[in-house]
CSV table of C-alpha atoms in Angstrom, one decimal:
chain,number,residue,atom,x,y,z
A,243,UNK,CA,-7.6,3.4,29.0
A,244,UNK,CA,-6.9,-0.3,28.4
A,245,UNK,CA,-8.7,-2.9,26.3
A,246,UNK,CA,-8.5,-6.6,26.0
A,247,UNK,CA,-6.9,-8.0,22.9
A,248,UNK,CA,-7.1,-11.8,22.2
A,249,UNK,CA,-5.4,-13.5,19.3
A,250,UNK,CA,-3.6,-16.6,18.3
A,251,UNK,CA,0.2,-16.3,18.3
A,252,UNK,CA,2.3,-19.1,16.8
A,253,UNK,CA,-0.6,-21.5,17.2
A,254,UNK,CA,-1.3,-20.7,20.9
A,255,UNK,CA,-4.0,-18.3,22.3
A,256,UNK,CA,-2.7,-15.1,23.7
A,257,UNK,CA,-4.6,-12.3,25.5
A,258,UNK,CA,-3.7,-9.2,27.4
A,259,UNK,CA,-4.9,-5.9,28.6
A,260,UNK,CA,-3.2,-3.2,26.5
A,261,UNK,CA,-3.5,0.5,25.8
A,262,UNK,CA,-5.5,1.1,22.7
A,263,UNK,CA,-2.6,2.8,21.0
A,264,UNK,CA,-0.3,-0.2,21.4
A,265,UNK,CA,1.3,-1.2,18.2
A,266,UNK,CA,1.2,-4.9,17.3
A,267,UNK,CA,5.0,-5.0,17.3
A,268,UNK,CA,5.1,-3.6,20.9
A,269,UNK,CA,2.5,-6.2,21.9
A,270,UNK,CA,4.6,-9.0,20.4
A,271,UNK,CA,7.9,-7.8,21.9
A,272,UNK,CA,7.0,-6.2,25.2
A,273,UNK,CA,3.9,-8.0,26.3
A,274,UNK,CA,4.6,-11.5,24.8
A,275,UNK,CA,8.4,-11.1,25.1
A,276,UNK,CA,8.8,-12.5,21.6
A,277,UNK,CA,11.8,-10.3,20.8
A,278,UNK,CA,12.7,-12.0,17.5
A,279,UNK,CA,10.5,-9.5,15.7
A,280,UNK,CA,12.6,-6.4,15.4
A,281,UNK,CA,11.9,-2.6,15.2
A,282,UNK,CA,14.1,-1.1,12.6
A,283,UNK,CA,12.9,2.1,11.1
A,284,UNK,CA,9.5,2.3,12.8
A,285,UNK,CA,8.1,3.9,9.7
A,286,UNK,CA,7.0,0.8,7.7
A,287,UNK,CA,10.0,1.1,5.3
A,288,UNK,CA,12.6,-1.4,6.5
A,289,UNK,CA,10.6,-4.6,7.0
A,290,UNK,CA,12.5,-5.8,10.1
A,291,UNK,CA,9.1,-6.1,11.9
A,292,UNK,CA,7.5,-8.4,9.3
A,293,UNK,CA,5.2,-11.1,10.6
A,294,UNK,CA,2.4,-13.1,9.1
A,295,UNK,CA,-1.2,-12.2,10.0
A,296,UNK,CA,-3.8,-14.7,8.8
A,297,UNK,CA,-1.2,-16.0,6.4
A,298,UNK,CA,-0.2,-12.7,4.9
A,299,UNK,CA,3.0,-10.8,5.5
A,300,UNK,CA,2.5,-7.5,7.2
A,301,UNK,CA,4.6,-4.8,8.9
A,302,UNK,CA,3.8,-5.1,12.6
A,303,UNK,CA,5.2,-1.6,13.4
A,304,UNK,CA,2.4,-0.1,11.3
A,305,UNK,CA,-0.6,-2.0,12.7
A,306,UNK,CA,-2.4,-1.6,16.0
A,307,UNK,CA,-2.5,-4.6,18.3
A,308,UNK,CA,-6.3,-4.2,18.2
A,309,UNK,CA,-6.3,-4.7,14.4
A,310,UNK,CA,-5.1,-8.2,15.1
A,311,UNK,CA,-8.0,-9.0,17.4
A,312,UNK,CA,-9.2,-12.5,16.7
A,313,UNK,CA,-6.6,-13.1,14.1
A,314,UNK,CA,-3.8,-15.7,13.9
A,315,UNK,CA,-0.3,-14.3,13.7
A,316,UNK,CA,3.0,-16.1,13.2
A,317,UNK,CA,6.4,-14.6,14.2
A,318,UNK,CA,9.9,-15.8,13.5
A,319,UNK,CA,9.7,-17.8,16.7
A,320,UNK,CA,6.9,-19.8,15.3
A,321,UNK,CA,8.3,-21.2,12.1
A,322,UNK,CA,10.7,-23.9,13.2
A,323,UNK,CA,9.4,-27.4,14.0
A,324,UNK,CA,8.7,-28.2,17.7
A,325,UNK,CA,11.8,-30.4,17.7
A,326,UNK,CA,14.0,-27.5,16.8
A,327,UNK,CA,14.4,-28.3,13.1
A,328,UNK,CA,14.7,-25.0,11.2
A,329,UNK,CA,12.1,-23.9,8.7
A,330,UNK,CA,13.5,-24.5,5.1
A,331,UNK,CA,13.9,-20.8,4.7
A,332,UNK,CA,15.8,-20.4,7.9
A,333,UNK,CA,18.0,-23.4,6.9
A,334,UNK,CA,18.7,-21.8,3.5
A,335,UNK,CA,19.7,-18.5,5.2
A,336,UNK,CA,22.0,-20.5,7.4
A,337,UNK,CA,23.6,-22.6,4.6
A,338,UNK,CA,24.1,-19.5,2.4
A,339,UNK,CA,25.1,-17.2,5.1
A,340,UNK,CA,22.2,-14.9,4.2
A,341,UNK,CA,23.0,-12.5,7.0
A,342,UNK,CA,25.7,-10.2,8.3
A,343,UNK,CA,24.7,-8.4,11.5
A,344,UNK,CA,21.4,-10.3,11.6
A,345,UNK,CA,19.1,-7.4,12.5
A,346,UNK,CA,17.0,-7.5,9.4
A,347,UNK,CA,17.0,-11.3,9.2
A,348,UNK,CA,13.7,-12.2,11.0
A,349,UNK,CA,11.9,-9.8,8.7
A,350,UNK,CA,13.8,-11.1,5.6
A,351,UNK,CA,12.9,-14.7,6.5
A,352,UNK,CA,9.2,-13.9,7.1
A,353,UNK,CA,9.0,-11.8,3.9
A,354,UNK,CA,10.8,-14.5,1.9
A,355,UNK,CA,8.4,-17.2,3.1
A,356,UNK,CA,5.5,-15.1,2.0
A,357,UNK,CA,7.2,-14.3,-1.3
A,358,UNK,CA,7.5,-18.0,-2.2
A,359,UNK,CA,3.8,-18.5,-1.6
A,360,UNK,CA,3.2,-16.1,-4.5
A,361,UNK,CA,6.2,-16.8,-6.6
A,362,UNK,CA,7.2,-20.5,-5.9
A,363,UNK,CA,10.2,-20.4,-8.2
A,364,UNK,CA,11.3,-16.8,-8.6
A,365,UNK,CA,14.3,-15.8,-10.7
A,366,UNK,CA,16.9,-13.4,-9.3
A,367,UNK,CA,15.2,-10.3,-10.7
A,368,UNK,CA,11.9,-11.3,-9.1
A,369,UNK,CA,13.5,-11.9,-5.7
A,370,UNK,CA,15.2,-8.6,-5.8
A,371,UNK,CA,12.1,-6.7,-6.8
A,372,UNK,CA,9.9,-8.5,-4.2
A,373,UNK,CA,12.4,-7.7,-1.5
A,374,UNK,CA,11.8,-4.0,-1.9
A,375,UNK,CA,10.0,-3.9,1.4
A,376,UNK,CA,13.0,-5.2,3.4
A,377,UNK,CA,16.1,-3.3,3.9
A,378,UNK,CA,19.5,-4.7,4.9
A,379,UNK,CA,21.8,-1.9,6.2
A,380,UNK,CA,24.8,-4.2,5.9
A,381,UNK,CA,23.8,-4.3,2.2
A,382,UNK,CA,24.2,-8.1,2.4
A,383,UNK,CA,21.6,-8.7,-0.3
A,384,UNK,CA,23.7,-11.0,-2.4
A,385,UNK,CA,23.5,-14.0,0.0
A,386,UNK,CA,20.0,-13.2,1.0
A,387,UNK,CA,18.9,-13.6,-2.7
A,388,UNK,CA,21.0,-16.8,-2.9
A,389,UNK,CA,19.3,-18.1,0.2
A,390,UNK,CA,15.8,-17.5,-1.1
A,391,UNK,CA,16.7,-19.1,-4.4
A,392,UNK,CA,18.1,-22.1,-2.6
A,393,UNK,CA,14.9,-22.4,-0.4
A,394,UNK,CA,12.7,-22.2,-3.6
A,395,UNK,CA,14.7,-25.1,-5.1
A,396,UNK,CA,14.6,-27.1,-1.8
A,397,UNK,CA,10.8,-27.0,-1.9
A,398,UNK,CA,10.6,-27.9,-5.6
B,117,UNK,CA,1.1,8.4,19.5
B,118,UNK,CA,-1.5,10.3,21.6
B,119,UNK,CA,-4.1,8.1,23.3
B,120,UNK,CA,-7.5,7.5,21.6
B,121,UNK,CA,-10.5,5.2,21.9
B,122,UNK,CA,-10.6,2.3,19.4
B,123,UNK,CA,-14.0,1.2,18.0
B,124,UNK,CA,-15.0,-1.2,15.3
B,125,UNK,CA,-17.7,-0.5,12.7
B,126,UNK,CA,-19.9,-3.4,11.4
B,127,UNK,CA,-21.2,-1.5,8.4
B,128,UNK,CA,-21.0,1.9,6.6
B,129,UNK,CA,-24.1,3.1,8.5
B,130,UNK,CA,-22.5,2.0,11.8
B,131,UNK,CA,-19.3,3.8,10.9
B,132,UNK,CA,-21.3,7.0,10.0
B,133,UNK,CA,-23.2,7.1,13.2
B,134,UNK,CA,-19.9,6.5,15.2
B,135,UNK,CA,-18.3,9.3,13.3
B,136,UNK,CA,-21.2,11.6,14.0
B,137,UNK,CA,-21.2,10.8,17.7
B,138,UNK,CA,-17.6,11.9,18.2
B,139,UNK,CA,-16.4,15.2,16.6
B,140,UNK,CA,-12.7,14.3,16.5
B,141,UNK,CA,-13.1,10.7,15.4
B,142,UNK,CA,-11.3,9.3,12.3
B,143,UNK,CA,-11.8,6.3,10.2
B,144,UNK,CA,-9.2,3.5,10.1
B,145,UNK,CA,-9.0,1.6,6.8
B,146,UNK,CA,-5.7,-0.2,6.3
B,147,UNK,CA,-3.9,2.2,8.5
B,148,UNK,CA,-0.7,2.3,6.4
B,149,UNK,CA,-0.8,6.1,6.4
B,150,UNK,CA,-3.0,6.8,9.4
B,151,UNK,CA,-0.9,5.0,11.9
B,152,UNK,CA,2.3,6.5,10.7
B,153,UNK,CA,0.7,10.0,10.9
B,154,UNK,CA,-0.5,9.2,14.4
B,155,UNK,CA,3.0,8.1,15.5
B,156,UNK,CA,4.3,11.4,14.2
B,157,UNK,CA,1.5,13.2,16.1
B,158,UNK,CA,0.4,14.7,12.8
B,159,UNK,CA,-3.0,13.2,13.5
B,160,UNK,CA,-4.6,12.9,16.9
B,161,UNK,CA,-8.1,11.6,16.7
B,162,UNK,CA,-10.1,11.2,19.9
B,163,UNK,CA,-11.6,8.0,18.4
B,164,UNK,CA,-10.4,5.6,15.8
B,165,UNK,CA,-13.2,3.7,14.0
B,166,UNK,CA,-11.8,0.5,12.3
B,167,UNK,CA,-13.6,-0.3,9.1
B,168,UNK,CA,-12.1,-3.8,8.7
B,169,UNK,CA,-15.4,-5.5,9.8
B,170,UNK,CA,-17.7,-3.5,7.5
B,171,UNK,CA,-18.7,-6.2,5.0
B,172,UNK,CA,-20.6,-3.7,2.8
B,173,UNK,CA,-17.3,-1.9,2.0
B,174,UNK,CA,-15.6,-5.0,0.6
B,175,UNK,CA,-15.7,-6.9,-2.7
B,176,UNK,CA,-14.7,-6.6,-6.3
B,177,UNK,CA,-17.3,-6.8,-9.1
B,178,UNK,CA,-16.6,-6.7,-12.8
B,179,UNK,CA,-19.4,-6.2,-15.4
B,180,UNK,CA,-19.1,-5.8,-19.2
B,181,UNK,CA,-18.5,-2.0,-18.8
B,182,UNK,CA,-17.1,-1.3,-15.4
B,183,UNK,CA,-15.1,-2.6,-12.4
B,184,UNK,CA,-16.4,-1.8,-9.0
B,185,UNK,CA,-14.1,-1.9,-6.0
B,186,UNK,CA,-15.3,-1.8,-2.4
B,187,UNK,CA,-13.5,1.0,-0.5
B,188,UNK,CA,-11.9,-1.5,1.8
B,189,UNK,CA,-10.4,-3.5,-1.1
B,190,UNK,CA,-6.8,-4.1,-0.2
B,191,UNK,CA,-4.1,-3.3,-2.8
B,192,UNK,CA,-3.0,-6.9,-2.8
B,193,UNK,CA,-6.6,-8.1,-3.5
B,194,UNK,CA,-6.9,-5.7,-6.5
B,195,UNK,CA,-3.5,-6.6,-7.8
B,196,UNK,CA,-4.2,-10.3,-7.7
B,197,UNK,CA,-7.8,-10.3,-8.9
B,198,UNK,CA,-7.9,-12.2,-12.2
B,199,UNK,CA,-11.1,-10.4,-13.1
B,200,UNK,CA,-9.5,-6.9,-12.6
B,201,UNK,CA,-6.3,-8.0,-14.4
B,202,UNK,CA,-8.4,-9.0,-17.4
B,203,UNK,CA,-10.8,-6.0,-17.5
B,204,UNK,CA,-8.5,-3.1,-16.6
B,205,UNK,CA,-4.9,-4.5,-16.5
B,206,UNK,CA,-3.5,-1.0,-15.7
B,207,UNK,CA,-5.6,-0.9,-12.5
B,208,UNK,CA,-4.3,-4.2,-11.2
B,209,UNK,CA,-0.7,-3.3,-12.1
B,210,UNK,CA,-0.9,0.1,-10.4
B,211,UNK,CA,-2.3,-1.5,-7.2
B,212,UNK,CA,0.5,-4.1,-7.4
B,213,UNK,CA,3.1,-1.3,-7.4
B,214,UNK,CA,1.9,0.6,-4.4
B,215,UNK,CA,4.3,0.5,-1.4
B,216,UNK,CA,5.7,-3.0,-1.0
B,217,UNK,CA,4.2,-6.5,-0.6
B,218,UNK,CA,3.5,-6.1,3.2
B,219,UNK,CA,2.0,-2.6,2.9
B,220,UNK,CA,-0.2,-3.9,0.0
B,221,UNK,CA,-1.6,-6.6,2.3
B,222,UNK,CA,-3.1,-3.9,4.6
B,223,UNK,CA,-3.5,-0.7,2.6
B,224,UNK,CA,-6.9,0.0,0.9
B,225,UNK,CA,-8.1,2.1,-2.1
B,226,UNK,CA,-10.6,3.9,0.1
B,227,UNK,CA,-8.0,4.9,2.6
B,228,UNK,CA,-5.5,6.0,-0.1
B,229,UNK,CA,-8.0,8.1,-2.1
B,230,UNK,CA,-9.6,9.7,1.0
B,231,UNK,CA,-6.2,10.7,2.3
B,232,UNK,CA,-5.2,12.1,-1.2
B,233,UNK,CA,-1.5,12.2,-0.6
B,234,UNK,CA,0.1,14.2,-3.4
B,235,UNK,CA,2.4,11.3,-4.2
B,236,UNK,CA,-0.1,8.4,-3.8
B,237,UNK,CA,-0.7,6.1,-6.8
B,238,UNK,CA,-4.5,5.5,-6.6
B,239,UNK,CA,-5.5,9.2,-7.3
B,240,UNK,CA,-3.9,8.8,-10.7
B,241,UNK,CA,-6.0,5.8,-11.4
B,242,UNK,CA,-9.2,7.4,-10.2
B,243,UNK,CA,-8.7,10.6,-12.2
B,244,UNK,CA,-7.0,9.0,-15.3
B,245,UNK,CA,-9.6,6.3,-15.7
B,246,UNK,CA,-12.5,8.7,-15.1
B,247,UNK,CA,-13.8,6.7,-12.1
B,248,UNK,CA,-16.8,7.6,-10.0
B,249,UNK,CA,-16.3,7.8,-6.2
B,250,UNK,CA,-19.4,6.5,-4.4
B,251,UNK,CA,-20.0,7.6,-0.8
B,252,UNK,CA,-22.7,7.0,1.8
B,253,UNK,CA,-24.3,10.2,0.5
B,254,UNK,CA,-23.7,10.6,-3.2
B,255,UNK,CA,-21.6,9.9,-6.3
B,256,UNK,CA,-18.7,12.2,-7.1
B,257,UNK,CA,-17.0,12.3,-10.5
B,258,UNK,CA,-13.2,12.0,-10.3
B,259,UNK,CA,-12.8,15.5,-11.9
B,260,UNK,CA,-14.7,17.0,-8.9
B,261,UNK,CA,-13.1,14.9,-6.2
B,262,UNK,CA,-9.4,15.9,-5.8
B,263,UNK,CA,-9.3,19.5,-4.6
B,264,UNK,CA,-5.9,20.2,-3.3
B,265,UNK,CA,-3.1,18.8,-1.1
B,266,UNK,CA,-4.7,16.2,1.2
B,267,UNK,CA,-8.0,17.9,0.3
B,268,UNK,CA,-11.0,16.2,-1.3
B,269,UNK,CA,-14.7,16.9,-2.0
B,270,UNK,CA,-15.6,14.6,1.0
B,271,UNK,CA,-17.8,16.5,3.5
B,272,UNK,CA,-17.7,16.1,7.2
B,273,UNK,CA,-18.9,12.6,8.1
B,274,UNK,CA,-19.0,11.4,4.5
B,275,UNK,CA,-17.5,7.9,3.9
B,276,UNK,CA,-16.3,6.5,0.6
B,277,UNK,CA,-18.1,3.1,0.0
B,278,UNK,CA,-16.9,2.1,-3.4
B,279,UNK,CA,-15.3,3.1,-6.8
B,280,UNK,CA,-16.6,2.5,-10.3
B,281,UNK,CA,-14.0,2.4,-13.0
B,282,UNK,CA,-15.3,2.3,-16.6
B,283,UNK,CA,-13.4,-0.2,-18.6
B,284,UNK,CA,-11.0,1.7,-21.0
B,285,UNK,CA,-9.7,0.5,-24.4
B,286,UNK,CA,-6.2,0.6,-23.1
B,287,UNK,CA,-4.1,2.3,-20.5
B,288,UNK,CA,-0.8,2.1,-18.6
B,289,UNK,CA,0.8,3.7,-15.5
B,290,UNK,CA,4.5,4.6,-15.3
B,291,UNK,CA,5.9,5.6,-12.0
B,292,UNK,CA,9.4,6.9,-11.1
B,293,UNK,CA,9.5,6.0,-7.5
B,294,UNK,CA,11.4,7.1,-4.5
B,295,UNK,CA,13.3,3.9,-3.6
B,296,UNK,CA,12.9,4.3,0.1
B,297,UNK,CA,9.3,5.3,0.5
B,298,UNK,CA,8.1,3.8,-2.8
B,299,UNK,CA,5.9,6.8,-3.3
B,300,UNK,CA,5.8,8.3,-6.8
B,301,UNK,CA,8.3,11.1,-7.4
B,302,UNK,CA,6.2,11.3,-10.6
B,303,UNK,CA,3.6,8.8,-11.8
B,304,UNK,CA,1.7,9.2,-15.0
B,305,UNK,CA,-1.4,7.2,-16.0
B,306,UNK,CA,-2.4,7.4,-19.6
B,307,UNK,CA,-5.8,5.9,-20.7
B,308,UNK,CA,-7.7,5.7,-23.9
B,309,UNK,CA,-11.3,5.4,-22.7
B,310,UNK,CA,-14.1,3.4,-24.4
B,311,UNK,CA,-15.3,6.5,-26.3
B,312,UNK,CA,-11.8,7.1,-27.7
B,313,UNK,CA,-11.1,10.1,-25.5
B,314,UNK,CA,-7.7,10.2,-23.8
B,315,UNK,CA,-6.9,11.1,-20.2
B,316,UNK,CA,-3.4,11.8,-18.8
B,317,UNK,CA,-3.3,12.0,-15.0
B,318,UNK,CA,-0.1,13.0,-13.1
B,319,UNK,CA,0.6,12.2,-9.4
B,320,UNK,CA,3.6,13.0,-7.3
B,321,UNK,CA,4.6,16.1,-9.3
B,322,UNK,CA,2.2,18.7,-7.9
B,323,UNK,CA,0.3,19.4,-4.7
B,324,UNK,CA,-2.5,17.2,-6.0
B,325,UNK,CA,-3.1,14.8,-8.9
B,326,UNK,CA,-3.8,16.7,-12.1
B,327,UNK,CA,-4.6,16.2,-15.8
B,328,UNK,CA,-2.5,17.4,-18.7
B,329,UNK,CA,-5.0,18.7,-21.4
B,330,UNK,CA,-2.3,19.4,-24.0
B,331,UNK,CA,-1.1,15.8,-23.9
B,332,UNK,CA,-4.7,14.5,-23.9
B,333,UNK,CA,-5.4,16.6,-27.1
B,334,UNK,CA,-2.2,15.4,-28.8
B,335,UNK,CA,-2.9,11.7,-27.9
B,336,UNK,CA,-6.5,11.9,-29.0
B,337,UNK,CA,-5.3,13.0,-32.4
B,338,UNK,CA,-2.5,10.4,-32.5
B,339,UNK,CA,-2.1,7.7,-29.7
B,340,UNK,CA,1.6,7.3,-30.0
B,341,UNK,CA,4.6,8.1,-27.7
B,342,UNK,CA,5.9,10.7,-30.3
B,343,UNK,CA,2.7,12.7,-29.8
B,344,UNK,CA,3.7,13.7,-26.3
B,345,UNK,CA,7.5,13.7,-26.7
B,346,UNK,CA,7.7,17.4,-27.5
B,347,UNK,CA,5.3,18.6,-24.8
B,348,UNK,CA,7.1,20.3,-22.0
B,349,UNK,CA,5.4,20.9,-18.7
B,350,UNK,CA,6.2,24.1,-16.9
B,351,UNK,CA,7.9,23.6,-13.5
B,352,UNK,CA,5.9,26.4,-11.9
B,353,UNK,CA,3.9,25.2,-8.9
B,354,UNK,CA,5.4,21.6,-9.0
B,355,UNK,CA,6.8,20.0,-5.9
B,356,UNK,CA,10.4,20.5,-4.9
B,357,UNK,CA,12.1,18.7,-2.1
B,358,UNK,CA,15.3,16.8,-1.2
B,359,UNK,CA,14.3,14.0,-3.6
B,360,UNK,CA,13.8,16.1,-6.8
B,361,UNK,CA,13.6,19.7,-7.9
B,362,UNK,CA,10.5,21.0,-9.7
B,363,UNK,CA,12.2,21.2,-13.1
B,364,UNK,CA,13.3,17.6,-12.7
B,365,UNK,CA,9.8,16.5,-11.9
B,366,UNK,CA,8.5,18.5,-14.9
B,367,UNK,CA,10.9,16.7,-17.1
B,368,UNK,CA,9.9,13.3,-15.7
B,369,UNK,CA,6.2,14.0,-16.6
B,370,UNK,CA,7.0,13.9,-20.3
B,371,UNK,CA,9.3,10.9,-19.9
B,372,UNK,CA,6.8,8.9,-17.9
B,373,UNK,CA,4.0,9.9,-20.2
B,374,UNK,CA,5.9,8.7,-23.3
B,375,UNK,CA,6.7,5.4,-21.6
B,376,UNK,CA,3.1,5.0,-20.5
B,377,UNK,CA,1.8,5.5,-24.0
B,378,UNK,CA,4.3,2.9,-25.3
B,379,UNK,CA,3.3,0.5,-22.6
B,380,UNK,CA,-0.4,1.0,-23.3
B,381,UNK,CA,0.2,0.1,-26.9
B,382,UNK,CA,2.4,-3.0,-26.1
């Protein structure tokens, strides 16, 4: 059976008929074709599917699309400015080469933006501890941590 | 995931009548365990009743003697509540160490305790702080609530509505966590309650959260890390898996208990 889900995605209304068992990440990737949000482990451990729902970072592989009914979500495609200027966190990842293969990067960036909302000027230990919900299989954490530190200083 | 029908409940009473109407219905709190279980086809409810819209299951209240958490309180809300941090710091800290930041934004205390995963953190808080579990039918003391692996005193159709935690004198929770799942390999909550009695609750080590009377007795006589340092826990009946053998978990109980007492005194 299908049901209608309506929500706001990156500032624009989105609605579709979906199966009730549709995961939010499947809705984002397959229905909306916003494929920047990745599916890594599919078990809510790796964080590649991290998005923001009503301003809070969540793992979209572990949420039903219906749980986002009426909510406002932001994906990696929605954080740069309309003119293409990167979000300061994206720019910091670019400047510091905070990625290797890039698969975990969208989730890292979305998680890091959320992190700075709670810890505006985190030290290295805080960044590493707060990144425990995001895994990088390239183990490229060093430059990811540097990028988040740089972004926190840029917004100081 | 098998197909199901999704419904939303506007209140506890609404959720109860929806549960009663469908024999194989399940409640959806934050979904951080439920959805994973459904993906693995370990759970296959005919109906999923989302509690996110049940306003009477939300809210955090702090009085002079107790902290009351609505069953739908998200881990992040409890962790960040200044009132909880002040009244029962160990409760806020435990909530802030569950899963990771993203999981904490969805997961709820009611969902965690009703599921009663052997390695979940909240059962240690409920048992160690001598909380009362309130449902739509009755109040259940923590000592009577956790019956076995994933098994609780909740009857068919019974819904947890809130938890009352009496404010202790001091307490701390120490968890040795699995770095991938963030579940407790062993977690020990030590609390000295308002009347001076001591509780030691252990999660992750056995099939269900349990108390350690020998440690409680020693800590009641002397609330210091040395009091529990020599108490060895038998490995019989403890969990053994690819992450840790039973004797290792038994060893960790004493280590985590010592650290928890030290942290409670800090």
